[in-house]
Amino acid sequence: MKRLALLLAALLTAALLPASGHPVIPAPASFTEQPGEYRLTSGATFSLTGAAREGELAQYIASLPFALKEAPRGGALTLRIDPRRVAAEEGYTLEVTPRRINVEARSEAGAFYALQTLLQLAGKQTDGSWRIPCCRVEDAPRFPYRGIMLDVSRNFQSKEFVLKQLDAMAHFKFNRLHFHLTDGAGWRLEIKRYPRLTEFAAWRPYRTWLDWWSADRHYCEASDPQAHGGFYTQEDIREIVEHARRLHITVIPEIEMPGHSEEVLAAYPELSCAGKPYVNSEFCPGNEQTFEFLEGVLTEVMELFPSEYIHIGGDEAGKGAWKSCPKCQARMKAEGIADVDGLQSYLVHRIERFLNDHGRRLLGWDEILDGGLAPNATVMSWRGAEGGLKAIRAGHDAIMTPGEYCYLDYAQDAPFTQPLSIGGYTPLRKVYSFEMSFPELTPEEQARLLGVQANLWTEYIPTPEHVEYMLYPRVLAIAEAGWSLPERRDYDDFRRRALGAIEWLREEGYNPFDLEHEYGERPESLEPKEHLARGKRVEYRTPWHEKYAAAGETTLTDGMIGGWTYGDRRWQGFLNSDVDVTVDLEEPTEVHYVGLTFMQSKGPYVWVPSEVEIYASQDGEHFERLTTVRNDISTECPDLLFKTFAYTGRTSARYLRCVARSNGTPGGWLFLDEIVVL
């Protein structure tokens, strides 16, 4: 097993502990600095006492860069596992004195996490010894579930790459890898009962997801000279699962159903409502063969993955074909199901019973709430926190992974400085601001909040280097959200520690984002904008979309300029609609400039308007058109863009009417942050 060597060779002559504060991520519950240091030399010994002798700790410690050797008793490092001495299951104490290092833990996992803290504290010296500052650490995780979701369906990643990420996860005390193995873009797991899944559904004649998505979205035989893709053999999975187990990480497989299943239905079209490939995205729940297939797949999945949970997806199912499918309609009639949401719930309930009968539990995205939640299901809440809270109040467990904070496929710096992404802007500070304190929950309900997960969807992330660039260091903020107490969390201190972690990651061969040279937020958004319309009333002839209300009716004149993303609660969104609003300046005012800035981001269908018309009036009834400004930006441009549509001149007006025309693209958005009047 590859072990993690530590810290920069270029800094071997310096102690690597920062001048003030510890370097540990995630921040421990208690860290007390003490005078002095311990010098750990090559060939020093370690000893295990209590239950520590019974596990795999000796093998693990011997693999660390300290080159310690086991001794019957005493030594530089003494490690004891004793449930009577540490309360929390994954908790530990670590004490470093000038004479020795002592670790106590309740479990082998706790002892393992103590060693990760020790690794982060240690700084190698030019003589080959390791300097460890004297301290006492008392630590335990805040939540039992601390996870990362890796999507390998859109763009496949190798087994070796996954093993490498497991090493980094363990170093920062993650304990769950959610493995997104199937989706419309490709099936990535060998299922011996259904060989077409990896002979055909794992391959496409396009190198990247973006190429495939922009073309015919077809698949191809593995033998096709143009085939791109891949899958994990069952032996690969056993190796990944075992490597993770040694690092105290559980691998949770995700097998998507009923939606995001185009690749399965291309290989086995009889499982679709249409009965032919490239028509439907969802399994046909009226077809008994669907359940035979799903149970057959899950049987092999459970043989490979010993995890308590099996993730079944459950998100974004269109369900349109079910409304006219004879088999689905017959199923609904026979089962007394009122609508297609209820039909999805039927599928989820039935799959849950199958998993429960095999000693497993069902985990799904928060859409599994639709139509009624299966009795023992756990909800992974991605559309905000509300789905998770709803599940908790209904007596279910939940894991929080709201897209606003936990989706790491969004740009992490000014988008014009970054590789092409799905859109948005989620910098490290934003990720770190996510806090899972919900005072409205009772203590019993709080116990059902299991933890947090970072999600990396890879539509726009084709290479292993790009995956790491998007993960690190943002995923470290999620590590701290899941482990550290709220009172131990401080962004400025975390950023200091993250810079040190980035150096370690680089030394270990990872490709993190260059946080030290972060460009930051859109400059216009950093200070409120003073202008003639600030604080003035706005009349809306077209309504904003409730999902992107921003500050409601005050948004367009509150002086707050939008940032790099439409999700920052400053941009107001309009779906499939024009924008038609009138600003009341309260009295006749000399006006020289009226400007409206719109955003364009092709991925999420955010467009600038086709044209903007600006009108002036003294009485609010009779308007004179001041200007019409037409768009000159192509909808094919892949970059995030901002365009200001403006009137410049000289006029007097009390009322200013602004009409922005949609370009007519179905599902298209207009986002406007402020109407600036000078």
XYZ file of N, CA, C and O in Angstrom, residues 299-451:
612
model
N -27.551 -7.725 -6.641
C -27.002 -8.926 -5.996
C -25.487 -8.980 -6.184
O -24.732 -9.233 -5.223
N -25.012 -8.719 -7.402
C -23.568 -8.717 -7.629
C -22.904 -7.524 -6.952
O -21.775 -7.625 -6.453
N -23.581 -6.384 -6.934
C -23.036 -5.200 -6.254
C -22.824 -5.496 -4.777
O -21.771 -5.165 -4.203
N -23.794 -6.140 -4.146
C -23.670 -6.430 -2.711
C -22.578 -7.453 -2.427
O -21.981 -7.444 -1.349
N -22.296 -8.311 -3.395
C -21.193 -9.264 -3.218
C -19.839 -8.558 -3.240
O -18.875 -9.025 -2.625
N -19.777 -7.422 -3.935
C -18.513 -6.691 -4.083
C -18.310 -5.639 -3.000
O -17.173 -5.374 -2.592
N -19.387 -4.999 -2.576
C -19.301 -3.882 -1.641
C -19.956 -4.275 -0.314
O -21.177 -4.452 -0.256
N -19.182 -4.373 0.760
C -19.769 -4.735 2.060
C -20.431 -3.577 2.798
O -20.862 -3.735 3.937
N -20.538 -2.412 2.169
C -21.074 -1.237 2.860
C -22.516 -1.462 3.303
O -23.299 -2.147 2.634
N -22.855 -0.828 4.420
C -24.230 -0.880 4.916
C -25.187 -0.292 3.887
O -26.275 -0.801 3.649
N -24.775 0.809 3.263
C -25.632 1.513 2.324
C -25.340 1.117 0.876
O -24.186 0.938 0.486
N -26.407 1.045 0.089
C -26.322 0.994 -1.361
C -27.092 2.205 -1.870
O -28.272 2.387 -1.547
N -26.433 3.052 -2.662
C -27.064 4.281 -3.167
C -27.771 3.955 -4.488
O -27.173 3.375 -5.391
N -29.034 4.343 -4.604
C -29.792 4.023 -5.815
C -30.090 5.262 -6.659
O -30.895 5.204 -7.592
N -29.469 6.395 -6.369
C -29.735 7.604 -7.150
C -31.123 8.135 -6.853
O -31.392 8.645 -5.770
N -32.036 8.002 -7.822
C -33.408 8.450 -7.629
C -33.659 9.884 -8.042
O -34.774 10.389 -7.891
N -32.649 10.554 -8.590
C -32.779 11.980 -8.885
C -33.176 12.219 -10.339
O -32.864 11.430 -11.217
N -33.836 13.333 -10.559
C -34.071 13.916 -11.878
C -34.710 12.951 -12.874
O -34.426 13.003 -14.070
N -35.589 12.073 -12.404
C -36.313 11.192 -13.319
C -37.418 11.991 -14.006
O -38.262 12.594 -13.348
N -37.406 11.985 -15.358
C -38.409 12.761 -16.092
C -39.814 12.189 -15.977
O -40.791 12.918 -15.869
N -39.960 10.873 -16.030
C -41.221 10.151 -15.820
C -42.264 10.402 -16.908
O -43.391 9.911 -16.817
N -41.909 11.200 -17.943
C -42.900 11.530 -18.959
C -43.442 10.314 -19.685
O -44.653 10.229 -19.953
N -42.560 9.357 -20.017
C -43.005 8.174 -20.758
C -43.958 7.321 -19.933
O -44.794 6.598 -20.499
N -43.860 7.380 -18.627
C -44.715 6.562 -17.772
C -46.189 6.934 -17.918
O -47.076 6.107 -17.702
N -46.463 8.183 -18.278
C -47.847 8.661 -18.344
C -48.628 8.006 -19.480
O -49.867 7.927 -19.417
N -47.913 7.557 -20.510
C -48.598 6.937 -21.644
C -48.208 5.481 -21.859
O -48.736 4.831 -22.773
N -47.306 4.972 -21.041
C -46.852 3.588 -21.186
C -47.937 2.629 -20.690
O -48.351 2.711 -19.527
N -48.430 1.697 -21.514
C -49.480 0.762 -21.054
C -49.065 -0.054 -19.835
O -49.879 -0.287 -18.936
N -47.806 -0.483 -19.813
C -47.353 -1.287 -18.675
C -47.339 -0.467 -17.383
O -47.726 -0.948 -16.320
N -46.867 0.778 -17.486
C -46.834 1.635 -16.296
C -48.245 1.965 -15.819
O -48.530 1.959 -14.613
N -49.133 2.255 -16.771
C -50.501 2.574 -16.389
C -51.197 1.372 -15.758
O -51.963 1.508 -14.797
N -50.898 0.177 -16.280
C -51.472 -1.033 -15.684
C -50.940 -1.257 -14.277
O -51.691 -1.647 -13.365
N -49.654 -0.998 -14.081
C -49.067 -1.129 -12.745
C -49.726 -0.149 -11.774
O -50.055 -0.507 -10.644
N -49.897 1.097 -12.210
C -50.502 2.104 -11.347
C -51.930 1.716 -10.973
O -52.342 1.873 -9.814
N -52.679 1.190 -11.930
C -54.055 0.785 -11.645
C -54.085 -0.389 -10.675
O -54.870 -0.401 -9.708
N -53.215 -1.369 -10.905
C -53.207 -2.564 -10.055
C -52.779 -2.251 -8.629
O -53.272 -2.870 -7.666
N -51.874 -1.270 -8.472
C -51.341 -0.950 -7.155
C -52.073 0.226 -6.499
O -51.717 0.618 -5.385
N -53.034 0.804 -7.193
C -53.754 1.948 -6.639
C -52.886 3.187 -6.525
O -53.017 3.957 -5.560
N -52.020 3.400 -7.511
C -51.083 4.529 -7.498
C -51.700 5.690 -8.265
O -52.163 5.536 -9.398
N -51.686 6.869 -7.658
C -52.411 8.013 -8.217
C -51.658 8.731 -9.329
O -52.279 9.277 -10.245
N -50.318 8.797 -9.240
C -49.561 9.593 -10.211
C -48.176 8.991 -10.396
O -47.801 8.018 -9.729
N -47.393 9.604 -11.304
C -46.087 9.028 -11.615
C -45.093 9.211 -10.474
O -44.141 8.426 -10.348
N -45.275 10.231 -9.622
C -44.435 10.321 -8.420
C -44.653 9.096 -7.542
O -43.709 8.534 -6.970
N -45.908 8.686 -7.431
C -46.215 7.481 -6.665
C -45.633 6.235 -7.292
O -45.240 5.296 -6.592
N -45.532 6.232 -8.632
C -44.932 5.079 -9.303
C -43.435 5.009 -9.022
O -42.888 3.914 -8.824
N -42.760 6.153 -8.986
C -41.347 6.137 -8.590
C -41.207 5.651 -7.154
O -40.306 4.878 -6.833
N -42.103 6.118 -6.292
C -42.059 5.683 -4.898
C -42.252 4.171 -4.795
O -41.607 3.502 -3.976
N -43.122 3.605 -5.641
C -43.317 2.154 -5.676
C -42.002 1.449 -5.992
O -41.628 0.469 -5.335
N -41.295 1.949 -7.012
C -40.018 1.337 -7.373
C -39.027 1.423 -6.216
O -38.360 0.429 -5.880
N -38.927 2.599 -5.597
C -37.968 2.781 -4.506
C -38.321 1.876 -3.326
O -37.437 1.233 -2.728
N -39.624 1.807 -2.974
C -40.036 0.931 -1.873
C -39.664 -0.528 -2.165
O -39.194 -1.251 -1.281
N -39.912 -0.942 -3.379
C -39.666 -2.341 -3.723
C -38.173 -2.664 -3.691
O -37.770 -3.734 -3.188
N -37.357 -1.747 -4.213
C -35.915 -1.962 -4.157
C -35.422 -1.927 -2.713
O -34.521 -2.695 -2.326
N -36.004 -1.054 -1.895
C -35.590 -1.027 -0.493
C -35.875 -2.354 0.200
O -35.034 -2.862 0.964
N -37.045 -2.931 -0.052
C -37.351 -4.229 0.571
C -36.324 -5.273 0.155
O -35.882 -6.092 0.985
N -35.928 -5.239 -1.106
C -34.933 -6.194 -1.578
C -33.602 -5.989 -0.859
O -32.970 -6.962 -0.398
N -33.176 -4.744 -0.729
C -31.917 -4.464 -0.030
C -32.015 -4.840 1.449
O -31.077 -5.437 2.014
N -33.113 -4.481 2.090
C -33.292 -4.809 3.508
C -33.263 -6.320 3.725
O -32.708 -6.803 4.725
N -33.858 -7.069 2.798
C -33.862 -8.532 2.917
C -32.459 -9.108 2.853
O -32.227 -10.239 3.308
N -31.537 -8.329 2.296
C -30.144 -8.767 2.206
C -29.249 -8.040 3.215
O -28.020 -8.011 3.062
N -29.867 -7.451 4.221
C -29.103 -6.818 5.294
C -28.503 -5.478 4.945
O -27.585 -5.012 5.634
N -29.004 -4.820 3.886
C -28.471 -3.521 3.482
C -29.539 -2.436 3.631
O -30.729 -2.719 3.782
N -29.075 -1.192 3.518
C -29.978 -0.049 3.629
C -29.901 0.796 2.364
O -28.845 0.897 1.742
N -31.020 1.411 2.027
C -31.120 2.220 0.819
C -30.764 3.669 1.116
O -31.225 4.254 2.092
N -29.955 4.242 0.234
C -29.576 5.648 0.285
C -29.903 6.256 -1.068
O -29.664 5.641 -2.110
N -30.485 7.472 -1.067
C -30.838 8.092 -2.339
C -30.854 9.602 -2.236
O -30.905 10.176 -1.141
N -30.802 10.258 -3.407
C -30.915 11.715 -3.456
C -32.301 12.135 -2.990
O -33.231 11.322 -2.958
N -32.470 13.409 -2.658
C -33.702 13.806 -1.953
C -34.965 13.655 -2.793
O -36.070 13.709 -2.253
N -34.862 13.413 -4.109
C -36.069 13.146 -4.900
C -36.782 11.868 -4.470
O -37.957 11.687 -4.811
N -36.109 10.988 -3.728
C -36.810 9.779 -3.272
C -37.887 10.114 -2.252
O -38.690 9.252 -1.880
N -37.919 11.384 -1.814
C -39.030 11.837 -0.967
C -40.323 11.947 -1.758
O -41.416 11.860 -1.186
N -40.228 12.167 -3.075
C -41.419 12.394 -3.892
C -42.300 11.152 -3.905
O -41.833 10.049 -4.194
N -43.565 11.351 -3.614
C -44.506 10.245 -3.627
C -44.507 9.418 -2.363
O -45.259 8.446 -2.246
N -43.663 9.771 -1.393
C -43.613 9.028 -0.128
C -42.314 8.273 0.012
O -41.911 7.529 -0.885
N -41.648 8.466 1.137
C -40.323 7.890 1.353
C -40.420 6.457 1.851
O -41.264 6.127 2.689
N -39.544 5.610 1.318
C -39.481 4.223 1.766
C -39.163 4.170 3.260
O -38.454 5.030 3.790
N -39.665 3.162 3.971
C -39.642 3.169 5.442
C -38.275 3.332 6.086
O -38.141 4.015 7.097
N -37.249 2.697 5.534
C -35.933 2.705 6.180
C -34.875 3.471 5.392
O -33.686 3.357 5.672
N -35.314 4.263 4.431
C -34.370 4.938 3.540
C -33.683 6.105 4.224
O -34.233 6.737 5.125
N -32.469 6.391 3.760
C -31.708 7.564 4.195
C -31.602 8.517 3.007
O -31.373 8.089 1.876
N -31.776 9.804 3.291
C -31.833 10.822 2.248
C -30.524 11.588 2.188
O -29.993 12.020 3.216
N -30.011 11.760 0.962
C -28.857 12.608 0.715
C -29.393 13.894 0.083
O -29.874 13.887 -1.044
N -29.325 14.994 0.822
C -30.027 16.217 0.462
C -29.137 17.133 -0.359
O -28.196 17.724 0.165
N -29.461 17.282 -1.665
C -28.626 18.089 -2.558
C -29.306 19.376 -3.007
O -28.641 20.335 -3.358
N -30.638 19.415 -2.991
C -31.348 20.625 -3.430
C -31.569 21.551 -2.242
O -32.691 21.916 -1.903
N -30.472 21.929 -1.580
C -30.563 22.665 -0.331
C -30.636 21.703 0.838
O -30.511 20.484 0.690
N -30.865 22.250 2.018
C -30.931 21.433 3.235
C -32.338 20.948 3.536
O -32.518 20.034 4.346
N -33.346 21.544 2.901
C -34.721 21.293 3.316
C -35.133 19.845 3.149
O -35.861 19.289 3.980
N -34.680 19.186 2.055
C -35.028 17.789 1.874
C -34.517 16.925 3.010
O -35.220 16.035 3.499
N -33.293 17.197 3.446
C -32.736 16.448 4.571
C -33.492 16.711 5.855
O -33.768 15.792 6.643
N -33.848 17.975 6.088
C -34.602 18.307 7.302
C -35.983 17.660 7.286
O -36.476 17.188 8.323
N -36.610 17.635 6.119
C -37.916 16.987 5.997
C -37.809 15.503 6.333
O -38.659 14.945 7.047
N -36.770 14.855 5.821
C -36.577 13.436 6.114
C -36.324 13.209 7.599
O -36.880 12.280 8.201
N -35.516 14.066 8.200
C -35.202 13.933 9.626
C -36.462 14.067 10.468
O -36.704 13.291 11.405
N -37.290 15.058 10.133
C -38.521 15.268 10.905
C -39.477 14.092 10.753
O -40.319 13.857 11.624
N -39.345 13.360 9.648
C -40.187 12.186 9.422
C -39.584 10.916 10.017
O -40.129 9.824 9.826
N -38.456 11.061 10.724
C -37.859 9.922 11.395
C -36.786 9.194 10.620
O -36.401 8.080 10.981
N -36.272 9.811 9.544
C -35.237 9.180 8.726
C -33.882 9.847 8.965
O -33.803 11.001 9.374
N -32.825 9.125 8.643
C -31.488 9.700 8.676
C -31.262 10.529 7.413
O -31.882 10.297 6.370
N -30.344 11.494 7.509
C -30.042 12.341 6.359
C -28.578 12.729 6.351
O -27.935 12.836 7.405
N -28.070 12.953 5.144
C -26.712 13.447 4.917
C -26.839 14.720 4.096
O -27.553 14.751 3.087
N -26.164 15.766 4.520
C -26.278 17.053 3.842
C -25.199 17.200 2.772
O -24.012 16.988 3.035
N -25.635 17.596 1.577
C -24.709 17.860 0.481
C -25.302 18.900 -0.456
O -25.408 18.679 -1.661
N -25.736 20.049 0.085
C -26.407 21.055 -0.744
C -25.490 21.572 -1.845
O -24.325 21.909 -1.612
N -26.056 21.642 -3.066
C -25.253 22.024 -4.217
C -24.596 23.374 -4.091
O -23.500 23.605 -4.613
N -25.237 24.303 -3.385
C -24.699 25.650 -3.262
C -23.318 25.658 -2.622
O -22.485 26.508 -2.930
N -23.068 24.711 -1.731
C -21.803 24.678 -0.993
C -20.943 23.456 -1.324
O -19.711 23.535 -1.261
N -21.576 22.344 -1.631
C -20.876 21.058 -1.661
C -20.634 20.511 -3.053
O -20.030 19.440 -3.190
N -21.104 21.198 -4.093
C -20.824 20.754 -5.460
C -19.534 21.425 -5.928
O -19.473 22.643 -6.075
N -18.537 20.628 -6.185
C -17.211 21.145 -6.492
C -16.918 21.182 -7.989
O -15.771 21.395 -8.393
N -17.955 20.994 -8.824
C -17.751 21.119 -10.265
C -17.897 22.559 -10.736
O -17.637 22.853 -11.905
N -18.310 23.462 -9.851
C -18.371 24.874 -10.199
C -16.975 25.496 -10.126
O -16.097 25.019 -9.393
N -16.777 26.585 -10.861
C -15.478 27.261 -10.861
C -15.121 27.705 -9.448
O -15.968 28.176 -8.700
N -13.844 27.574 -9.071
C -13.429 27.944 -7.722
C -12.727 29.295 -7.661
O -12.321 29.745 -6.595
N -12.593 29.931 -8.818
C -12.025 31.274 -8.866
C -12.703 32.002 -10.018
O -13.559 31.438 -10.700
N -12.334 33.261 -10.219
C -12.921 34.043 -11.305
C -12.965 33.174 -12.563
O -11.923 32.689 -13.020
N -14.142 32.932 -13.138
C -14.252 31.942 -14.215
C -13.341 32.199 -15.405
O -12.898 31.236 -16.049
N -13.031 33.459 -15.698
C -12.151 33.700 -16.844
C -10.719 33.247 -16.582
O -9.911 33.157 -17.511
N -10.385 32.939 -15.326
C -9.058 32.431 -14.993
C -9.020 30.906 -14.929
O -7.953 30.336 -14.722
N -10.173 30.253 -15.088
C -10.284 28.832 -14.804
C -10.580 28.008 -16.047
O -11.058 28.528 -17.067
N -10.316 26.700 -15.983
C -10.739 25.817 -17.075
C -12.260 25.866 -17.228
O -12.981 26.211 -16.286
N -12.736 25.492 -18.399
C -14.171 25.441 -18.656
C -14.850 24.560 -17.614
O -14.382 23.467 -17.295
N -15.957 25.058 -17.052
C -16.699 24.298 -16.053
C -18.177 24.376 -16.359
O -18.606 25.041 -17.313
N -18.979 23.728 -15.543
C -20.421 23.714 -15.756
C -21.038 25.071 -15.467
O -22.192 25.331 -15.791
N -20.270 25.987 -14.877
C -20.762 27.330 -14.553
C -20.670 27.578 -13.064
O -20.167 26.770 -12.292
N -21.171 28.752 -12.656
C -21.189 29.074 -11.243
C -19.825 29.449 -10.708
O -18.812 29.458 -11.429
N -19.803 29.744 -9.428
C -18.569 30.170 -8.753
C -18.689 29.789 -7.287
O -19.523 30.315 -6.556
N -17.893 28.821 -6.883
C -17.922 28.337 -5.504
C -16.498 28.313 -4.971
O -15.807 27.292 -5.033
N -16.034 29.463 -4.471
C -14.659 29.519 -3.958
C -14.536 28.814 -2.618
O -15.534 28.443 -1.981
N -13.311 28.661 -2.183
C -13.039 27.988 -0.914
C -13.789 28.646 0.235
O -14.351 27.960 1.102
N -13.827 29.968 0.279
C -14.522 30.657 1.369
C -16.003 30.273 1.411
O -16.564 30.074 2.489
N -16.623 30.161 0.233
C -18.042 29.792 0.179
C -18.245 28.369 0.702
O -19.165 28.101 1.492
N -17.414 27.438 0.257
C -17.530 26.061 0.727
C -17.362 26.013 2.243
O -18.130 25.347 2.956
N -16.383 26.750 2.746
C -16.094 26.716 4.182
C -17.237 27.305 5.006
O -17.395 26.975 6.182
N -18.037 28.175 4.401
C -19.109 28.831 5.162
C -20.279 27.908 5.468
O -21.156 28.261 6.260
N -20.316 26.721 4.855
C -21.422 25.807 5.120
C -21.345 25.307 6.554
O -20.343 24.755 6.985
N -22.436 25.495 7.276
C -22.492 25.107 8.683
C -23.754 24.281 8.927
O -24.867 24.705 8.589
N -23.591 23.131 9.524
C -24.718 22.223 9.755
C -25.289 22.351 11.158
O -25.429 21.376 11.892
N -25.589 23.566 11.546
C -26.271 23.807 12.810
C -27.714 24.151 12.497
O -27.991 25.136 11.809
N -28.625 23.342 12.991
C -30.053 23.543 12.775
C -30.743 23.556 14.133
O -31.208 22.510 14.627
N -30.802 24.715 14.769
C -31.334 24.789 16.134
C -32.785 24.364 16.244
O -33.260 24.043 17.351
N -33.511 24.332 15.116
C -34.910 23.940 15.174
C -35.094 22.443 15.399
O -36.192 21.977 15.716
N -34.012 21.653 15.244
C -34.108 20.211 15.450
C -34.004 19.858 16.931
O -33.227 20.462 17.676
N -34.769 18.874 17.356
C -34.653 18.358 18.720
C -33.383 17.526 18.830
O -32.792 17.122 17.814
N -32.926 17.220 20.052
C -31.743 16.363 20.189
C -31.907 15.017 19.481
O -30.951 14.493 18.890
N -33.104 14.444 19.536
C -33.338 13.171 18.855
C -33.214 13.342 17.342
O -32.670 12.476 16.649
N -33.722 14.459 16.844
C -33.605 14.715 15.412
C -32.170 15.018 15.015
O -31.713 14.595 13.944
N -31.434 15.734 15.856
C -30.029 16.020 15.560
C -29.243 14.735 15.352
O -28.327 14.677 14.519
N -29.594 13.692 16.102
C -28.866 12.429 15.990
C -29.072 11.771 14.629
O -28.281 10.911 14.224
N -30.131 12.170 13.929
C -30.394 11.599 12.604
C -29.679 12.367 11.488
O -29.760 11.978 10.325
N -29.027 13.446 11.839
C -28.186 14.160 10.874
C -26.812 13.489 10.896
O -25.998 13.718 11.793
N -26.539 12.665 9.909
C -25.349 11.804 9.940
C -24.069 12.534 9.576
O -22.999 12.179 10.066
N -24.163 13.546 8.692
C -22.928 14.218 8.317
C -23.044 14.934 6.998
O -24.127 15.378 6.596
